[in-house]
PDB file of C-alpha atoms in Angstrom:
ATOM      1  CA  MET A1110     123.331  82.867 166.845  1.00 55.00           C
ATOM      2  CA  SER A1111     121.527  85.568 164.857  1.00 60.00           C
ATOM      3  CA  ASN A1112     119.954  85.047 161.700  1.00 79.00           C
ATOM      4  CA  LYS A1113     121.325  88.209 160.552  1.00 93.00           C
ATOM      5  CA  ILE A1114     124.332  88.543 157.889  1.00 97.00           C
ATOM      6  CA  ALA A1115     127.444  90.691 158.881  1.00 98.00           C
ATOM      7  CA  VAL A1116     128.732  92.601 156.028  1.00 98.00           C
ATOM      8  CA  ILE A1117     132.092  94.030 157.207  1.00 98.00           C
ATOM      9  CA  TYR A1118     134.429  96.028 154.945  1.00 98.00           C
ATOM     10  CA  TRP A1119     137.534  98.482 154.669  1.00 98.00           C
ATOM     11  CA  SER A1120     137.137 101.317 152.194  1.00 97.00           C
ATOM     12  CA  GLY A1121     139.595 103.940 151.039  1.00 95.00           C
ATOM     13  CA  THR A1122     138.154 105.551 148.197  1.00 95.00           C
ATOM     14  CA  GLY A1123     134.657 104.522 148.715  1.00 97.00           C
ATOM     15  CA  ASN A1124     134.432 101.965 146.116  1.00 97.00           C
ATOM     16  CA  THR A1125     134.327  99.064 148.403  1.00 97.00           C
ATOM     17  CA  GLU A1126     131.676 100.620 150.418  1.00 98.00           C
ATOM     18  CA  LEU A1127     129.734 101.111 147.243  1.00 98.00           C
ATOM     19  CA  MET A1128     130.161  97.351 146.862  1.00 98.00           C
ATOM     20  CA  ALA A1129     129.351  96.410 150.404  1.00 98.00           C
ATOM     21  CA  GLN A1130     125.950  98.529 150.258  1.00 98.00           C
ATOM     22  CA  ASN A1131     124.875  96.727 147.101  1.00 98.00           C
ATOM     23  CA  VAL A1132     125.684  93.144 148.868  1.00 98.00           C
ATOM     24  CA  LYS A1133     123.602  94.369 151.614  1.00 98.00           C
ATOM     25  CA  LYS A1134     120.757  95.198 149.208  1.00 98.00           C
ATOM     26  CA  GLY A1135     121.109  91.588 147.619  1.00 98.00           C
ATOM     27  CA  ILE A1136     120.740  90.383 151.142  1.00 98.00           C
ATOM     28  CA  GLU A1137     117.612  92.214 152.054  1.00 97.00           C
ATOM     29  CA  ASN A1138     116.296  91.481 148.147  1.00 97.00           C
ATOM     30  CA  ALA A1139     116.330  87.671 149.272  1.00 97.00           C
ATOM     31  CA  GLY A1140     114.704  88.193 152.477  1.00 96.00           C
ATOM     32  CA  GLY A1141     117.631  88.538 154.443  1.00 96.00           C
ATOM     33  CA  GLU A1142     118.548  90.933 157.380  1.00 96.00           C
ATOM     34  CA  ALA A1143     122.093  92.524 157.149  1.00 97.00           C
ATOM     35  CA  ASP A1144     124.133  94.432 159.647  1.00 97.00           C
ATOM     36  CA  ILE A1145     126.692  96.613 157.916  1.00 98.00           C
ATOM     37  CA  PHE A1146     130.018  97.652 159.362  1.00 98.00           C
ATOM     38  CA  SER A1147     133.255  99.459 158.436  1.00 98.00           C
ATOM     39  CA  VAL A1148     135.945  96.992 159.810  1.00 97.00           C
ATOM     40  CA  SER A1149     136.863 100.155 162.331  1.00 96.00           C
ATOM     41  CA  SER A1150     133.148  99.967 164.057  1.00 97.00           C
ATOM     42  CA  PHE A1151     132.884  96.123 164.004  1.00 97.00           C
ATOM     43  CA  ASP A1152     133.973  94.248 167.363  1.00 95.00           C
ATOM     44  CA  ALA A1153     135.990  91.169 166.591  1.00 94.00           C
ATOM     45  CA  GLY A1154     134.590  89.543 169.402  1.00 94.00           C
ATOM     46  CA  ASN A1155     131.009  89.800 167.869  1.00 96.00           C
ATOM     47  CA  ILE A1156     132.324  87.623 164.908  1.00 96.00           C
ATOM     48  CA  ASN A1157     130.550  84.108 166.502  1.00 94.00           C
ATOM     49  CA  ASN A1158     127.368  86.122 166.466  1.00 95.00           C
ATOM     50  CA  TYR A1159     126.937  85.546 162.444  1.00 96.00           C
ATOM     51  CA  SER A1160     126.792  82.169 160.780  1.00 92.00           C
ATOM     52  CA  LYS A1161     127.234  84.057 157.188  1.00 97.00           C
ATOM     53  CA  ILE A1162     129.489  86.707 156.608  1.00 98.00           C
ATOM     54  CA  ALA A1163     130.327  89.190 153.832  1.00 98.00           C
ATOM     55  CA  LEU A1164     133.960  90.636 153.910  1.00 98.00           C
ATOM     56  CA  GLY A1165     135.164  93.413 151.548  1.00 98.00           C
ATOM     57  CA  CYS A1166     138.696  94.714 151.121  1.00 98.00           C
ATOM     58  CA  PRO A1167     140.195  96.285 148.204  1.00 97.00           C
ATOM     59  CA  ALA A1168     143.569  95.098 146.649  1.00 96.00           C
ATOM     60  CA  MET A1169     146.580  97.243 148.193  1.00 94.00           C
ATOM     61  CA  GLY A1170     150.080  97.497 147.178  1.00 89.00           C
ATOM     62  CA  ALA A1171     151.551  94.355 145.608  1.00 88.00           C
ATOM     63  CA  GLU A1172     147.908  92.734 145.703  1.00 92.00           C
ATOM     64  CA  VAL A1173     147.524  92.347 149.265  1.00 95.00           C
ATOM     65  CA  LEU A1174     144.767  93.198 151.964  1.00 97.00           C
ATOM     66  CA  GLU A1175     144.639  96.764 153.380  1.00 96.00           C
ATOM     67  CA  GLU A1176     147.365  96.183 156.029  1.00 95.00           C
ATOM     68  CA  SER A1177     146.803  98.788 158.885  1.00 96.00           C
ATOM     69  CA  GLU A1178     143.299  97.887 159.777  1.00 97.00           C
ATOM     70  CA  PHE A1179     141.765  95.254 157.491  1.00 97.00           C
ATOM     71  CA  GLN A1180     144.596  92.604 157.741  1.00 97.00           C
ATOM     72  CA  PRO A1181     144.953  92.829 161.659  1.00 97.00           C
ATOM     73  CA  PHE A1182     141.155  92.312 161.960  1.00 97.00           C
ATOM     74  CA  TYR A1183     140.762  89.467 159.426  1.00 98.00           C
ATOM     75  CA  ASP A1184     144.005  87.836 161.367  1.00 97.00           C
ATOM     76  CA  SER A1185     141.981  88.328 164.690  1.00 97.00           C
ATOM     77  CA  VAL A1186     138.835  86.415 163.216  1.00 97.00           C
ATOM     78  CA  ARG A1187     140.357  83.827 160.786  1.00 97.00           C
ATOM     79  CA  GLY A1188     140.066  81.211 163.441  1.00 97.00           C
ATOM     80  CA  SER A1189     136.573  81.808 164.040  1.00 97.00           C
ATOM     81  CA  LEU A1190     135.507  81.392 160.376  1.00 97.00           C
ATOM     82  CA  SER A1191     135.364  77.548 160.416  1.00 97.00           C
ATOM     83  CA  GLY A1192     131.926  76.249 159.300  1.00 96.00           C
ATOM     84  CA  LYS A1193     130.696  79.874 158.458  1.00 97.00           C
ATOM     85  CA  LYS A1194     129.340  80.626 154.930  1.00 97.00           C
ATOM     86  CA  ILE A1195     131.436  83.432 153.599  1.00 98.00           C
ATOM     87  CA  ALA A1196     131.140  86.095 150.767  1.00 98.00           C
ATOM     88  CA  LEU A1197     134.380  88.105 149.611  1.00 98.00           C
ATOM     89  CA  PHE A1198     134.311  91.328 147.533  1.00 98.00           C
ATOM     90  CA  GLY A1199     136.571  94.333 146.723  1.00 97.00           C
ATOM     91  CA  SER A1200     137.958  96.688 144.219  1.00 96.00           C
ATOM     92  CA  TYR A1201     141.244  97.147 142.596  1.00 95.00           C
ATOM     93  CA  ASP A1202     143.164  99.249 140.329  1.00 92.00           C
ATOM     94  CA  TRP A1203     145.942  97.025 138.664  1.00 88.00           C
ATOM     95  CA  GLY A1204     146.894  93.496 138.510  1.00 88.00           C
ATOM     96  CA  ASP A1205     144.778  90.494 137.802  1.00 90.00           C
ATOM     97  CA  GLY A1206     142.872  89.750 141.089  1.00 93.00           C
ATOM     98  CA  GLU A1207     145.858  87.922 142.676  1.00 94.00           C
ATOM     99  CA  TRP A1208     144.898  89.292 146.171  1.00 95.00           C
ATOM    100  CA  MET A1209     141.349  87.892 145.672  1.00 97.00           C
ATOM    101  CA  ARG A1210     142.661  84.352 145.046  1.00 96.00           C
ATOM    102  CA  ASN A1211     145.174  84.249 147.775  1.00 97.00           C
ATOM    103  CA  TRP A1212     142.098  85.320 150.103  1.00 97.00           C
ATOM    104  CA  GLN A1213     139.785  82.800 149.079  1.00 97.00           C
ATOM    105  CA  GLU A1214     142.386  79.956 149.609  1.00 98.00           C
ATOM    106  CA  ASP A1215     143.147  81.225 152.798  1.00 98.00           C
ATOM    107  CA  VAL A1216     139.461  81.461 154.076  1.00 98.00           C
ATOM    108  CA  THR A1217     138.414  78.141 152.777  1.00 98.00           C
ATOM    109  CA  SER A1218     141.816  76.720 154.333  1.00 98.00           C
ATOM    110  CA  ALA A1219     140.244  78.193 157.587  1.00 97.00           C
ATOM    111  CA  GLY A1220     137.305  75.914 157.280  1.00 98.00           C
ATOM    112  CA  ALA A1221     134.845  78.266 155.875  1.00 98.00           C
ATOM    113  CA  SER A1222     132.649  77.822 152.665  1.00 97.00           C
ATOM    114  CA  LEU A1223     132.674  80.531 149.865  1.00 98.00           C
ATOM    115  CA  VAL A1224     129.204  80.869 148.607  1.00 97.00           C
ATOM    116  CA  LYS A1225     130.591  82.114 145.145  1.00 96.00           C
ATOM    117  CA  ASP A1226     133.976  83.283 144.094  1.00 96.00           C
ATOM    118  CA  GLY A1227     135.136  86.411 145.264  1.00 97.00           C
ATOM    119  CA  LEU A1228     133.891  89.449 143.392  1.00 97.00           C
ATOM    120  CA  ILE A1229     136.213  91.993 142.063  1.00 97.00           C
ATOM    121  CA  ALA A1230     135.551  95.347 140.636  1.00 96.00           C
ATOM    122  CA  ASN A1231     137.969  97.529 138.667  1.00 95.00           C
ATOM    123  CA  LEU A1232     137.935 100.689 140.506  1.00 95.00           C
ATOM    124  CA  THR A1233     134.326 102.485 140.942  1.00 95.00           C
ATOM    125  CA  PRO A1234     131.872  99.579 140.543  1.00 96.00           C
ATOM    126  CA  ASP A1235     130.039  99.879 137.122  1.00 97.00           C
ATOM    127  CA  ASP A1236     126.346  98.788 136.536  1.00 97.00           C
ATOM    128  CA  ASN A1237     127.485  95.024 136.120  1.00 97.00           C
ATOM    129  CA  ALA A1238     129.600  95.275 139.126  1.00 97.00           C
ATOM    130  CA  VAL A1239     126.829  96.834 141.267  1.00 98.00           C
ATOM    131  CA  SER A1240     124.330  94.171 139.680  1.00 98.00           C
ATOM    132  CA  GLU A1241     126.994  91.297 140.874  1.00 98.00           C
ATOM    133  CA  CYS A1242     127.222  92.759 144.354  1.00 98.00           C
ATOM    134  CA  VAL A1243     123.483  92.318 144.683  1.00 98.00           C
ATOM    135  CA  SER A1244     123.915  88.808 143.363  1.00 98.00           C
ATOM    136  CA  LEU A1245     126.343  87.849 145.832  1.00 98.00           C
ATOM    137  CA  GLY A1246     124.186  89.134 148.651  1.00 98.00           C
ATOM    138  CA  GLU A1247     121.306  86.956 147.518  1.00 98.00           C
ATOM    139  CA  ALA A1248     123.541  84.118 147.041  1.00 97.00           C
ATOM    140  CA  LEU A1249     124.716  84.700 150.486  1.00 97.00           C
ATOM    141  CA  VAL A1250     121.299  84.526 151.843  1.00 97.00           C
ATOM    142  CA  LYS A1251     120.123  81.302 149.809  1.00 95.00           C
ATOM    143  CA  ALA A1252     123.680  79.562 151.039  1.00 94.00           C
TER     144      ALA A1252
END
């Protein structure tokens, strides 16, 4: 298994993509190696090449994961998450982060370990949110 960490995300407006890039920066700051993928470019069959994964998806609709690409991808890899260290992140525009709490519960019930609580940023990540993304990446390396 690779020592590299996969950062896999879906982004509609670029906000979650910006978060993903800063999670990757944190991984590299802490001495780790990261492979970054948009969800459409990641082959779900490669999920077992990684023991640590950062997953990013914004809140959509009624506080759910993006339904056309990300949710089917997540459903396809969920059974392979057991025993892995996972970091979750995403942006939102409304609500209170319910989608992230539900996602965290689902990831842990799949047998994975969250390295930190899921990181959410309102709309475009501000300097504080960018800094938190870097810290999340660092935490994933150290986990």
